PDB file of C-alpha atoms and ligand atoms in Angstrom:
ATOM      1  CA  UNK J1253     -11.364 -10.329  33.391  1.00  0.00           C
ATOM      2  CA  UNK J1254      -9.274 -10.416  30.050  1.00  0.00           C
ATOM      3  CA  UNK J1255      -8.409  -7.008  28.560  1.00  0.00           C
ATOM      4  CA  UNK J1256      -8.514  -7.353  24.489  1.00  0.00           C
ATOM      5  CA  UNK J1257      -6.241  -4.814  23.099  1.00  0.00           C
ATOM      6  CA  UNK J1258      -7.851  -2.961  20.422  1.00  0.00           C
ATOM      7  CA  UNK J1259      -6.479  -2.071  16.855  1.00  0.00           C
ATOM      8  CA  UNK J1260      -8.554  -0.354  14.121  1.00  0.00           C
ATOM      9  CA  UNK J1261      -8.048   0.934  10.078  1.00  0.00           C
ATOM     10  CA  UNK J1262      -9.008   4.325   9.553  1.00  0.00           C
ATOM     11  CA  UNK J1263      -9.583   5.689   5.994  1.00  0.00           C
ATOM     12  CA  UNK J1264     -11.953   7.232   3.438  1.00  0.00           C
ATOM     13  CA  UNK J1265     -13.879   4.998   2.123  1.00  0.00           C
ATOM     14  CA  UNK J1266     -13.486   2.151   4.528  1.00  0.00           C
ATOM     15  CA  UNK J1267     -16.422  -0.330   4.340  1.00  0.00           C
ATOM     16  CA  UNK J1268     -14.796  -2.413   1.451  1.00  0.00           C
ATOM     17  CA  UNK J1269     -11.798  -2.936   3.792  1.00  0.00           C
ATOM     18  CA  UNK J1270     -10.290  -6.279   4.168  1.00  0.00           C
ATOM     19  CA  UNK J1271      -7.691  -5.391   7.060  1.00  0.00           C
ATOM     20  CA  UNK J1272     -10.669  -6.074   9.907  1.00  0.00           C
ATOM     21  CA  UNK J1273     -10.727 -10.274   8.429  1.00  0.00           C
ATOM     22  CA  UNK J1274      -6.880 -10.220   7.874  1.00  0.00           C
ATOM     23  CA  UNK J1275      -6.152  -9.291  11.525  1.00  0.00           C
ATOM     24  CA  UNK J1276      -8.687 -11.606  13.029  1.00  0.00           C
ATOM     25  CA  UNK J1277      -7.212 -14.200  10.857  1.00  0.00           C
ATOM     26  CA  UNK J1278      -3.511 -13.718  12.223  1.00  0.00           C
ATOM     27  CA  UNK J1279      -4.873 -13.174  15.498  1.00  0.00           C
ATOM     28  CA  UNK J1280      -6.551 -16.592  15.013  1.00  0.00           C
ATOM     29  CA  UNK J1281      -3.425 -18.002  13.855  1.00  0.00           C
ATOM     30  CA  UNK J1282      -0.666 -17.093  16.397  1.00  0.00           C
ATOM     31  CA  UNK J1283      -3.326 -17.203  18.847  1.00  0.00           C
ATOM     32  CA  UNK J1284      -3.440 -13.253  19.970  1.00  0.00           C
ATOM     33  CA  UNK J1285      -6.359 -11.694  22.192  1.00  0.00           C
ATOM     34  CA  UNK J1286      -7.229  -8.455  19.894  1.00  0.00           C
ATOM     35  CA  UNK J1287      -9.930  -6.719  18.271  1.00  0.00           C
ATOM     36  CA  UNK J1288      -9.792  -5.029  14.922  1.00  0.00           C
ATOM     37  CA  UNK J1289     -12.550  -2.763  13.348  1.00  0.00           C
ATOM     38  CA  UNK J1290     -12.274  -0.325  10.446  1.00  0.00           C
ATOM     39  CA  UNK J1291     -13.872   3.134  11.094  1.00  0.00           C
ATOM     40  CA  UNK J1292     -14.591   5.952   8.635  1.00  0.00           C
ATOM     41  CA  UNK J1293     -12.311   8.414   8.720  1.00  0.00           C
ATOM     42  CA  UNK J1294     -11.391  11.194   6.082  1.00  0.00           C
ATOM     43  CA  UNK J1295      -8.726  14.132   6.972  1.00  0.00           C
ATOM     44  CA  UNK J1296     -10.907  16.506   8.576  1.00  0.00           C
ATOM     45  CA  UNK J1297     -11.784  13.882  11.452  1.00  0.00           C
ATOM     46  CA  UNK J1298      -8.235  12.708  11.694  1.00  0.00           C
ATOM     47  CA  UNK J1299      -7.055  14.282  14.734  1.00  0.00           C
ATOM     48  CA  UNK J1300      -9.919  13.869  16.714  1.00  0.00           C
ATOM     49  CA  UNK J1301     -10.660  10.494  15.937  1.00  0.00           C
ATOM     50  CA  UNK J1302      -7.049   9.380  15.945  1.00  0.00           C
ATOM     51  CA  UNK J1303      -6.551  11.180  19.495  1.00  0.00           C
ATOM     52  CA  UNK J1304      -9.531   9.712  20.789  1.00  0.00           C
ATOM     53  CA  UNK J1305      -8.535   6.307  19.782  1.00  0.00           C
ATOM     54  CA  UNK J1306      -5.329   6.133  21.922  1.00  0.00           C
ATOM     55  CA  UNK J1307      -6.788   8.235  24.362  1.00  0.00           C
ATOM     56  CA  UNK J1308      -9.730   5.409  25.153  1.00  0.00           C
ATOM     57  CA  UNK J1309      -6.812   2.788  25.448  1.00  0.00           C
ATOM     58  CA  UNK J1310      -6.095   1.576  21.472  1.00  0.00           C
ATOM     59  CA  UNK J1311      -2.733   0.221  21.006  1.00  0.00           C
ATOM     60  CA  UNK J1312      -2.621   0.709  17.517  1.00  0.00           C
ATOM     61  CA  UNK J1313      -4.003   1.748  14.238  1.00  0.00           C
ATOM     62  CA  UNK J1314      -3.803   1.389  10.596  1.00  0.00           C
ATOM     63  CA  UNK J1315      -4.076   4.437   7.958  1.00  0.00           C
ATOM     64  CA  UNK J1316      -5.258   4.189   4.526  1.00  0.00           C
ATOM     65  CA  UNK J1317      -6.413   6.630   1.642  1.00  0.00           C
ATOM     66  CA  UNK J1318      -6.725   9.527   2.123  1.00  0.00           C
ATOM     67  CA  UNK J1319      -4.688   9.421   5.821  1.00  0.00           C
ATOM     68  CA  UNK J1320      -1.255   8.563   5.240  1.00  0.00           C
ATOM     69  CA  UNK J1321       0.739  11.874   5.188  1.00  0.00           C
ATOM     70  CA  UNK J1322      -1.420  13.046   8.053  1.00  0.00           C
ATOM     71  CA  UNK J1323      -0.474  10.088  10.002  1.00  0.00           C
ATOM     72  CA  UNK J1324       3.130  10.709   9.279  1.00  0.00           C
ATOM     73  CA  UNK J1325       2.899  14.088  10.768  1.00  0.00           C
ATOM     74  CA  UNK J1326       0.852  12.799  13.965  1.00  0.00           C
ATOM     75  CA  UNK J1327       3.401  10.139  15.035  1.00  0.00           C
ATOM     76  CA  UNK J1328       5.933  11.506  17.662  1.00  0.00           C
ATOM     77  CA  UNK J1329       8.475   9.252  16.304  1.00  0.00           C
ATOM     78  CA  UNK J1330       9.104   7.586  13.095  1.00  0.00           C
ATOM     79  CA  UNK J1331      10.757   4.716  11.350  1.00  0.00           C
ATOM     80  CA  UNK J1332      13.559   4.965   9.159  1.00  0.00           C
ATOM     81  CA  UNK J1333      11.097   3.814   6.232  1.00  0.00           C
ATOM     82  CA  UNK J1334       8.618   6.010   7.436  1.00  0.00           C
ATOM     83  CA  UNK J1335      11.089   8.868   7.414  1.00  0.00           C
ATOM     84  CA  UNK J1336      12.126   7.629   3.747  1.00  0.00           C
ATOM     85  CA  UNK J1337       8.531   7.652   3.090  1.00  0.00           C
ATOM     86  CA  UNK J1338       7.218  11.080   4.645  1.00  0.00           C
ATOM     87  CA  UNK J1339       4.153   8.829   4.931  1.00  0.00           C
ATOM     88  CA  UNK J1340       2.902   6.512   7.583  1.00  0.00           C
ATOM     89  CA  UNK J1341       0.158   3.283   6.995  1.00  0.00           C
ATOM     90  CA  UNK J1342       1.020   1.906  10.642  1.00  0.00           C
ATOM     91  CA  UNK J1343       1.044   3.736  14.170  1.00  0.00           C
ATOM     92  CA  UNK J1344       1.571   1.939  17.518  1.00  0.00           C
ATOM     93  CA  UNK J1345       1.022   2.843  21.432  1.00  0.00           C
ATOM     94  CA  UNK J1346       4.790   2.401  22.692  1.00  0.00           C
ATOM     95  CA  UNK J1347       4.882   1.915  26.394  1.00  0.00           C
ATOM     96  CA  UNK J1348       6.258   5.601  27.331  1.00  0.00           C
ATOM     97  CA  UNK J1349       2.955   6.935  25.842  1.00  0.00           C
ATOM     98  CA  UNK J1350       4.588   8.081  22.559  1.00  0.00           C
ATOM     99  CA  UNK J1351       3.185   6.852  19.053  1.00  0.00           C
ATOM    100  CA  UNK J1352       5.366   5.306  16.431  1.00  0.00           C
ATOM    101  CA  UNK J1353       4.642   5.346  12.969  1.00  0.00           C
ATOM    102  CA  UNK J1354       6.080   2.743  10.284  1.00  0.00           C
ATOM    103  CA  UNK J1355       5.248   2.519   6.867  1.00  0.00           C
ATOM    104  CA  UNK J1356       4.807  -1.009   5.772  1.00  0.00           C
ATOM    105  CA  UNK J1357       3.883  -0.839   2.275  1.00  0.00           C
ATOM    106  CA  UNK J1358       6.787  -0.987   0.455  1.00  0.00           C
ATOM    107  CA  UNK J1359       8.457  -4.291   1.947  1.00  0.00           C
ATOM    108  CA  UNK J1360       4.504  -5.419   1.185  1.00  0.00           C
ATOM    109  CA  UNK J1361       4.310  -4.609  -2.186  1.00  0.00           C
ATOM    110  CA  UNK J1362       7.813  -6.354  -2.984  1.00  0.00           C
ATOM    111  CA  UNK J1363       7.153  -9.364  -0.612  1.00  0.00           C
ATOM    112  CA  UNK J1364       4.093 -10.311  -2.772  1.00  0.00           C
ATOM    113  CA  UNK J1365       5.671  -9.191  -6.225  1.00  0.00           C
ATOM    114  CA  UNK J1366       9.205 -11.377  -5.610  1.00  0.00           C
ATOM    115  CA  UNK J1367       8.397 -13.985  -2.977  1.00  0.00           C
ATOM    116  CA  UNK J1368       4.286 -14.799  -3.853  1.00  0.00           C
ATOM    117  CA  UNK J1369       4.674 -14.165  -7.398  1.00  0.00           C
ATOM    118  CA  UNK J1370       8.192 -14.959  -8.286  1.00  0.00           C
ATOM    119  CA  UNK J1371       8.403 -11.636 -10.383  1.00  0.00           C
ATOM    120  CA  UNK J1372      12.225 -10.100 -10.490  1.00  0.00           C
ATOM    121  CA  UNK J1373      12.552  -6.530 -10.657  1.00  0.00           C
ATOM    122  CA  UNK J1374      16.959  -6.444 -11.119  1.00  0.00           C
ATOM    123  CA  UNK J1375      17.214  -4.490 -14.648  1.00  0.00           C
ATOM    124  CA  UNK J1376      13.692  -4.270 -15.458  1.00  0.00           C
ATOM    125  CA  UNK J1377      11.556  -1.045 -16.184  1.00  0.00           C
ATOM    126  CA  UNK J1378       9.000  -0.077 -13.747  1.00  0.00           C
ATOM    127  CA  UNK J1379       6.377   2.657 -14.056  1.00  0.00           C
ATOM    128  CA  UNK J1380       4.366   3.812 -11.098  1.00  0.00           C
ATOM    129  CA  UNK J1381       1.234   5.416 -11.750  1.00  0.00           C
ATOM    130  CA  UNK J1382       0.378   8.134  -8.752  1.00  0.00           C
ATOM    131  CA  UNK J1383       2.079  10.152  -6.791  1.00  0.00           C
ATOM    132  CA  UNK J1384       0.379  10.049  -3.171  1.00  0.00           C
ATOM    133  CA  UNK J1385       1.064   8.363   0.289  1.00  0.00           C
ATOM    134  CA  UNK J1386       1.313   4.806  -1.406  1.00  0.00           C
ATOM    135  CA  UNK J1387       3.948   5.773  -3.957  1.00  0.00           C
ATOM    136  CA  UNK J1388       5.938   7.804  -1.183  1.00  0.00           C
ATOM    137  CA  UNK J1389       5.675   4.332   0.633  1.00  0.00           C
ATOM    138  CA  UNK J1390       7.169   1.471  -2.487  1.00  0.00           C
ATOM    139  CA  UNK J1391       9.476   3.736  -3.867  1.00  0.00           C
ATOM    140  CA  UNK J1392      12.730   3.337  -1.613  1.00  0.00           C
ATOM    141  CA  UNK J1393      11.769  -0.215  -1.265  1.00  0.00           C
ATOM    142  CA  UNK J1394      11.149  -0.740  -5.290  1.00  0.00           C
ATOM    143  CA  UNK J1395      14.718   1.058  -5.936  1.00  0.00           C
ATOM    144  CA  UNK J1396      16.568  -1.023  -3.377  1.00  0.00           C
ATOM    145  CA  UNK J1397      15.838  -3.897  -6.107  1.00  0.00           C
ATOM    146  CA  UNK J1398      17.907  -2.346  -8.475  1.00  0.00           C
ATOM    147  CA  UNK J1399      15.449  -1.646 -11.286  1.00  0.00           C
ATOM    148  CA  UNK J1400      16.960  -0.418 -15.370  1.00  0.00           C
ATOM    149  CA  UNK J1401      14.564   2.542 -14.269  1.00  0.00           C
ATOM    150  CA  UNK J1402      11.674   3.935 -12.279  1.00  0.00           C
ATOM    151  CA  UNK J1403       9.466   6.361 -13.540  1.00  0.00           C
ATOM    152  CA  UNK J1404       6.647   7.929 -11.414  1.00  0.00           C
ATOM    153  CA  UNK J1405       3.767   9.612 -13.728  1.00  0.00           C
ATOM    154  CA  UNK J1406       0.819  11.544 -11.724  1.00  0.00           C
ATOM    155  CA  UNK J1407      -2.080  13.249 -13.238  1.00  0.00           C
ATOM    156  CA  UNK J1408      -0.999  16.409 -11.561  1.00  0.00           C
ATOM    157  CA  UNK J1409       2.318  16.510 -12.872  1.00  0.00           C
ATOM    158  CA  UNK J1410       3.712  19.160 -10.596  1.00  0.00           C
ATOM    159  CA  UNK J1411       3.199  16.686  -7.733  1.00  0.00           C
ATOM    160  CA  UNK J1412       5.361  13.991  -9.359  1.00  0.00           C
ATOM    161  CA  UNK J1413       8.440  16.573 -10.171  1.00  0.00           C
ATOM    162  CA  UNK J1414       8.297  17.506  -6.845  1.00  0.00           C
ATOM    163  CA  UNK J1415       8.363  13.897  -5.443  1.00  0.00           C
ATOM    164  CA  UNK J1416      11.488  13.141  -7.632  1.00  0.00           C
ATOM    165  CA  UNK J1417      13.037  16.196  -6.097  1.00  0.00           C
ATOM    166  CA  UNK J1418      12.415  14.982  -2.654  1.00  0.00           C
ATOM    167  CA  UNK J1419      13.582  11.900  -3.238  1.00  0.00           C
ATOM    168  CA  UNK J1420      17.269  13.394  -4.971  1.00  0.00           C
ATOM    169  CA  UNK J1421      16.507  12.447  -8.124  1.00  0.00           C
ATOM    170  CA  UNK J1422      16.555   8.851  -7.856  1.00  0.00           C
ATOM    171  CA  UNK J1423      13.670   8.216 -10.288  1.00  0.00           C
ATOM    172  CA  UNK J1424      12.142  10.216 -12.735  1.00  0.00           C
ATOM    173  CA  UNK J1425       8.966  12.179 -12.206  1.00  0.00           C
ATOM    174  CA  UNK J1426       6.608  13.302 -15.335  1.00  0.00           C
ATOM    175  CA  UNK J1427       3.098  13.793 -16.050  1.00  0.00           C
ATOM    176  CA  UNK J1428       0.952  11.068 -17.671  1.00  0.00           C
ATOM    177  CA  UNK J1429       0.404  12.678 -20.593  1.00  0.00           C
ATOM    178  CA  UNK J1430       4.419  12.075 -21.751  1.00  0.00           C
ATOM    179  CA  UNK J1431       4.112   8.279 -21.406  1.00  0.00           C
ATOM    180  CA  UNK J1432       3.522   7.972 -25.143  1.00  0.00           C
ATOM    181  CA  UNK J1433       6.275   6.082 -27.024  1.00  0.00           C
ATOM    182  CA  UNK J1434       7.486   4.458 -23.640  1.00  0.00           C
ATOM    183  CA  UNK J1435       7.536   0.547 -22.726  1.00  0.00           C
ATOM    184  CA  UNK J1436       7.637  -0.939 -19.026  1.00  0.00           C
ATOM    185  CA  UNK J1437       8.032  -4.636 -17.790  1.00  0.00           C
ATOM    186  CA  UNK J1438       6.350  -3.584 -14.815  1.00  0.00           C
ATOM    187  CA  UNK J1439       3.334  -0.966 -14.461  1.00  0.00           C
ATOM    188  CA  UNK J1440       2.056  -0.278 -10.619  1.00  0.00           C
ATOM    189  CA  UNK J1441      -1.107   1.455 -10.315  1.00  0.00           C
ATOM    190  CA  UNK J1442      -0.686   3.760  -7.471  1.00  0.00           C
ATOM    191  CA  UNK J1443      -3.307   6.061  -7.961  1.00  0.00           C
ATOM    192  CA  UNK J1444      -7.042   5.637  -6.195  1.00  0.00           C
ATOM    193  CA  UNK J1445      -8.381   5.828  -9.698  1.00  0.00           C
ATOM    194  CA  UNK J1446      -9.445   2.219  -8.978  1.00  0.00           C
ATOM    195  CA  UNK J1447     -11.399   2.922  -5.878  1.00  0.00           C
ATOM    196  CA  UNK J1448     -14.322   4.304  -8.112  1.00  0.00           C
ATOM    197  CA  UNK J1449     -13.410   1.591 -11.038  1.00  0.00           C
ATOM    198  CA  UNK J1450     -11.666   4.283 -13.106  1.00  0.00           C
ATOM    199  CA  UNK J1451      -8.474   3.990 -15.111  1.00  0.00           C
ATOM    200  CA  UNK J1452      -6.120   6.536 -15.482  1.00  0.00           C
ATOM    201  CA  UNK J1453      -5.690   8.368 -19.381  1.00  0.00           C
ATOM    202  CA  UNK J1454      -2.865   5.931 -20.322  1.00  0.00           C
ATOM    203  CA  UNK J1455      -1.425   5.384 -23.687  1.00  0.00           C
ATOM    204  CA  UNK J1456      -1.283   1.991 -25.890  1.00  0.00           C
ATOM    205  CA  UNK J1457       1.749   0.003 -25.831  1.00  0.00           C
ATOM    206  CA  UNK J1458       2.415   0.661 -22.470  1.00  0.00           C
ATOM    207  CA  UNK J1459       3.511  -2.223 -21.005  1.00  0.00           C
ATOM    208  CA  UNK J1460       6.399  -4.251 -23.156  1.00  0.00           C
ATOM    209  CA  UNK J1461       6.419  -7.708 -24.059  1.00  0.00           C
ATOM    210  CA  UNK J1462       5.595 -10.610 -21.151  1.00  0.00           C
ATOM    211  CA  UNK J1463       5.225  -7.215 -18.741  1.00  0.00           C
ATOM    212  CA  UNK J1464       3.533  -7.118 -15.601  1.00  0.00           C
ATOM    213  CA  UNK J1465       0.360  -4.735 -14.181  1.00  0.00           C
ATOM    214  CA  UNK J1466       0.070  -4.642 -10.468  1.00  0.00           C
ATOM    215  CA  UNK J1467      -2.650  -2.770  -9.344  1.00  0.00           C
ATOM    216  CA  UNK J1468      -2.476  -1.320  -5.409  1.00  0.00           C
ATOM    217  CA  UNK J1469      -6.066  -1.057  -5.281  1.00  0.00           C
ATOM    218  CA  UNK J1470      -8.233  -4.820  -4.848  1.00  0.00           C
ATOM    219  CA  UNK J1471     -11.576  -5.576  -5.478  1.00  0.00           C
ATOM    220  CA  UNK J1472     -13.506  -9.073  -5.444  1.00  0.00           C
ATOM    221  CA  UNK J1473     -13.876  -8.699  -9.059  1.00  0.00           C
ATOM    222  CA  UNK J1474     -10.814  -7.532 -11.390  1.00  0.00           C
ATOM    223  CA  UNK J1475     -10.140  -3.538 -11.084  1.00  0.00           C
ATOM    224  CA  UNK J1476     -10.628  -1.360 -14.185  1.00  0.00           C
ATOM    225  CA  UNK J1477      -6.770  -1.806 -14.460  1.00  0.00           C
ATOM    226  CA  UNK J1478      -6.304  -5.360 -13.721  1.00  0.00           C
ATOM    227  CA  UNK J1479      -8.860  -5.545 -16.643  1.00  0.00           C
ATOM    228  CA  UNK J1480      -6.504  -2.916 -18.692  1.00  0.00           C
ATOM    229  CA  UNK J1481      -3.444  -5.080 -17.999  1.00  0.00           C
ATOM    230  CA  UNK J1482      -5.519  -8.539 -19.226  1.00  0.00           C
ATOM    231  CA  UNK J1483      -7.452  -7.072 -22.253  1.00  0.00           C
ATOM    232  CA  UNK J1484      -5.380  -4.094 -23.597  1.00  0.00           C
ATOM    233  CA  UNK J1485      -1.831  -5.097 -22.809  1.00  0.00           C
ATOM    234  CA  UNK J1486      -1.433  -8.693 -22.762  1.00  0.00           C
ATOM    235  CA  UNK J1487      -0.070  -8.830 -19.344  1.00  0.00           C
ATOM    236  CA  UNK J1488       1.701 -12.372 -18.514  1.00  0.00           C
ATOM    237  CA  UNK J1489       0.369 -11.206 -14.749  1.00  0.00           C
ATOM    238  CA  UNK J1490      -2.543  -8.865 -14.335  1.00  0.00           C
ATOM    239  CA  UNK J1491      -2.633  -8.759 -10.467  1.00  0.00           C
ATOM    240  CA  UNK J1492      -4.383  -6.741  -7.672  1.00  0.00           C
ATOM    241  CA  UNK J1493      -2.937  -5.630  -4.274  1.00  0.00           C
ATOM    242  CA  UNK J1494      -4.866  -8.713  -2.553  1.00  0.00           C
ATOM    243  CA  UNK J1495      -1.572  -9.930  -1.653  1.00  0.00           C
ATOM    244  CA  UNK J1496       0.683  -6.847  -0.623  1.00  0.00           C
ATOM    245  CA  UNK J1497      -2.286  -5.875   1.315  1.00  0.00           C
ATOM    246  CA  UNK J1498      -1.924  -9.228   3.383  1.00  0.00           C
ATOM    247  CA  UNK J1499       1.842  -8.960   3.623  1.00  0.00           C
ATOM    248  CA  UNK J1500       1.864  -4.894   4.602  1.00  0.00           C
ATOM    249  CA  UNK J1501      -0.589  -6.229   7.283  1.00  0.00           C
ATOM    250  CA  UNK J1502       1.767  -8.907   8.688  1.00  0.00           C
ATOM    251  CA  UNK J1503       4.502  -6.544   8.821  1.00  0.00           C
ATOM    252  CA  UNK J1504       2.333  -4.111  11.146  1.00  0.00           C
ATOM    253  CA  UNK J1505       1.072  -6.967  12.897  1.00  0.00           C
ATOM    254  CA  UNK J1506       4.944  -7.597  13.698  1.00  0.00           C
ATOM    255  CA  UNK J1507       5.688  -4.123  14.649  1.00  0.00           C
ATOM    256  CA  UNK J1508       2.686  -4.391  17.350  1.00  0.00           C
ATOM    257  CA  UNK J1509       2.735  -8.203  18.776  1.00  0.00           C
ATOM    258  CA  UNK J1510       6.310  -9.327  18.010  1.00  0.00           C
ATOM    259  CA  UNK J1511       5.086 -12.257  15.752  1.00  0.00           C
ATOM    260  CA  UNK J1512       4.790 -12.898  12.172  1.00  0.00           C
ATOM    261  CA  UNK J1513       1.964 -14.456  10.824  1.00  0.00           C
ATOM    262  CA  UNK J1514       2.161 -16.627   8.055  1.00  0.00           C
ATOM    263  CA  UNK J1515       0.717 -15.007   4.992  1.00  0.00           C
ATOM    264  CA  UNK J1516       0.358 -17.609   2.438  1.00  0.00           C
ATOM    265  CA  UNK J1517      -2.371 -19.123   3.945  1.00  0.00           C
ATOM    266  CA  UNK J1518      -4.447 -15.832   4.600  1.00  0.00           C
ATOM    267  CA  UNK J1519      -3.822 -14.893   0.786  1.00  0.00           C
ATOM    268  CA  UNK J1520      -5.185 -18.248  -0.319  1.00  0.00           C
ATOM    269  CA  UNK J1521      -8.445 -18.177   2.057  1.00  0.00           C
ATOM    270  CA  UNK J1522      -9.441 -14.685   1.101  1.00  0.00           C
ATOM    271  CA  UNK J1523      -8.791 -15.642  -2.381  1.00  0.00           C
ATOM    272  CA  UNK J1524     -10.828 -18.527  -2.621  1.00  0.00           C
ATOM    273  CA  UNK J1525     -13.459 -16.512  -0.382  1.00  0.00           C
ATOM    274  CA  UNK J1526     -13.679 -13.944  -3.516  1.00  0.00           C
ATOM    275  CA  UNK J1527     -13.823 -16.335  -6.099  1.00  0.00           C
ATOM    276  CA  UNK J1528     -16.275 -18.559  -4.125  1.00  0.00           C
TER     277      UNK J1528
HETATM  278  P1  NDP M2235      -3.708   9.208  -2.108  1.00  0.00           P
HETATM  279  O1  NDP M2235      -4.976   9.629  -2.290  1.00  0.00           O
HETATM  280  O2  NDP M2235      -2.218   9.369  -1.259  1.00  0.00           O
HETATM  281  O3  NDP M2235      -3.271   9.501  -4.026  1.00  0.00           O
HETATM  282  C1  NDP M2235      -3.736   9.352  -4.604  1.00  0.00           C
HETATM  283  C2  NDP M2235      -3.099   9.504  -6.318  1.00  0.00           C
HETATM  284  O4  NDP M2235      -4.176   8.882  -6.848  1.00  0.00           O
HETATM  285  C3  NDP M2235      -3.111  10.790  -6.730  1.00  0.00           C
HETATM  286  O5  NDP M2235      -1.512  10.386  -7.195  1.00  0.00           O
HETATM  287  C4  NDP M2235      -4.094  11.013  -7.647  1.00  0.00           C
HETATM  288  O6  NDP M2235      -3.585  12.282  -8.584  1.00  0.00           O
HETATM  289  C5  NDP M2235      -3.990   9.819  -8.385  1.00  0.00           C
HETATM  290  N1  NDP M2235      -5.711   9.876  -8.684  1.00  0.00           N
HETATM  291  C6  NDP M2235      -6.857   9.594  -7.834  1.00  0.00           C
HETATM  292  N2  NDP M2235      -7.807   9.615  -9.084  1.00  0.00           N
HETATM  293  C7  NDP M2235      -7.093   9.638 -10.481  1.00  0.00           C
HETATM  294  C8  NDP M2235      -7.449   9.215 -11.696  1.00  0.00           C
HETATM  295  N3  NDP M2235      -9.236   9.277 -12.151  1.00  0.00           N
HETATM  296  N4  NDP M2235      -6.478   9.642 -12.504  1.00  0.00           N
HETATM  297  C9  NDP M2235      -5.564   9.555 -12.699  1.00  0.00           C
HETATM  298  N5  NDP M2235      -4.887   9.205 -11.175  1.00  0.00           N
HETATM  299  C10 NDP M2235      -5.548   9.465  -9.965  1.00  0.00           C
HETATM  300  O7  NDP M2235      -3.948   7.663  -2.257  1.00  0.00           O
HETATM  301  P2  NDP M2235      -2.949   6.825  -1.896  1.00  0.00           P
HETATM  302  O8  NDP M2235      -1.309   6.418  -2.381  1.00  0.00           O
HETATM  303  O9  NDP M2235      -2.851   6.507  -0.151  1.00  0.00           O
HETATM  304  O10 NDP M2235      -3.809   5.130  -2.317  1.00  0.00           O
HETATM  305  C11 NDP M2235      -3.571   5.090  -3.731  1.00  0.00           C
HETATM  306  C12 NDP M2235      -3.920   3.218  -3.795  1.00  0.00           C
HETATM  307  O11 NDP M2235      -3.212   2.736  -3.618  1.00  0.00           O
HETATM  308  C13 NDP M2235      -5.718   3.472  -3.288  1.00  0.00           C
HETATM  309  O12 NDP M2235      -6.114   2.455  -4.716  1.00  0.00           O
HETATM  310  C14 NDP M2235      -5.119   2.422  -2.217  1.00  0.00           C
HETATM  311  O13 NDP M2235      -6.345   1.861  -1.567  1.00  0.00           O
HETATM  312  C15 NDP M2235      -4.273   1.574  -2.327  1.00  0.00           C
HETATM  313  N6  NDP M2235      -3.107   1.016  -1.680  1.00  0.00           N
HETATM  314  C16 NDP M2235      -3.097  -0.521  -1.450  1.00  0.00           C
HETATM  315  C17 NDP M2235      -2.299  -1.062  -0.644  1.00  0.00           C
HETATM  316  C18 NDP M2235      -2.615  -2.375  -0.243  1.00  0.00           C
HETATM  317  O14 NDP M2235      -1.867  -3.332   0.614  1.00  0.00           O
HETATM  318  N7  NDP M2235      -2.505  -3.222  -1.501  1.00  0.00           N
HETATM  319  C19 NDP M2235      -1.594  -0.217   0.414  1.00  0.00           C
HETATM  320  C20 NDP M2235      -1.602   1.481  -0.220  1.00  0.00           C
HETATM  321  C21 NDP M2235      -2.263   2.437  -0.971  1.00  0.00           C
HETATM  322  P3  NDP M2235      -3.463  13.820  -8.235  1.00  0.00           P
HETATM  323  O15 NDP M2235      -2.215  13.944  -7.418  1.00  0.00           O
HETATM  324  O16 NDP M2235      -3.462  14.226  -9.441  1.00  0.00           O
HETATM  325  O17 NDP M2235      -4.556  14.309  -7.302  1.00  0.00           O
END
């Protein structure tokens, strides 16, 4: 009897997740036998759920909102990029029984921006909205692209200020209410507001001419932030996080299975499915 390796994504909310579909497509493409499911898990139930998953023979997990910082604490070993982020979106059971924590969000975002969409970040003014687990994961990789400046603005100002201290002031932290009179070439929405079709309170003219808006969240219809970019800011591109999702998943798949799937065909298929 063939034993199928089990993987899953934990988070809350999770019913909208495309991760099971993506990993199933990756498995078919690379001829790997595995099962990948989605499980509703919140911060209160995380430790019990993750402990049971690995005790029952699970091989690897993705963790999404609001679990990335908890997953970081759960991992017994961490990759360098996970340590930099202090947030983990990928857990892997290793042969010695230890649990490796990785963060593939940053590389997923940068690959989607630069390779899939041809967006150059060097010398650009970049704004990240939000200071949660996703922001932690993308900061280091964005800074490596040498933007002119990077600002992290959060609804709870203190959290953005603390994050800037933690990252040795390699970027500026501030509140959403201090963004007046500033303009950015790239605005990244890393808040979870889109999950309830809300828009963070933002001033007018926040996007520079020919600027780009990028929502980490994704949806079958344009998110509130993607619509804001298109309609209120005249963005040259207003993108959602479907491409990033596929790219970060490919990095997780590589960690788990030792093979990197082709992402372009999967992104094209998912885009066609949501438009049809
Ligand atoms: P967290 O729960 O860790 O952080 C949420 C952040 O959003 C906090 O900074 C919070 O601010 C802010 N926020 C929530 N609601 C609002 C609102 N109405 N107005 C303004 N700010 C708000 O979530 P994550 O960082 O893990 O995830 C953020 C988003 O990124 C989610 O939509 C997630 O789906 C998406 N994501 C997508 C990925 C992809 O591959 N495409 C990968 C990773 C994340 P405060 O501190 O004030 O509460």
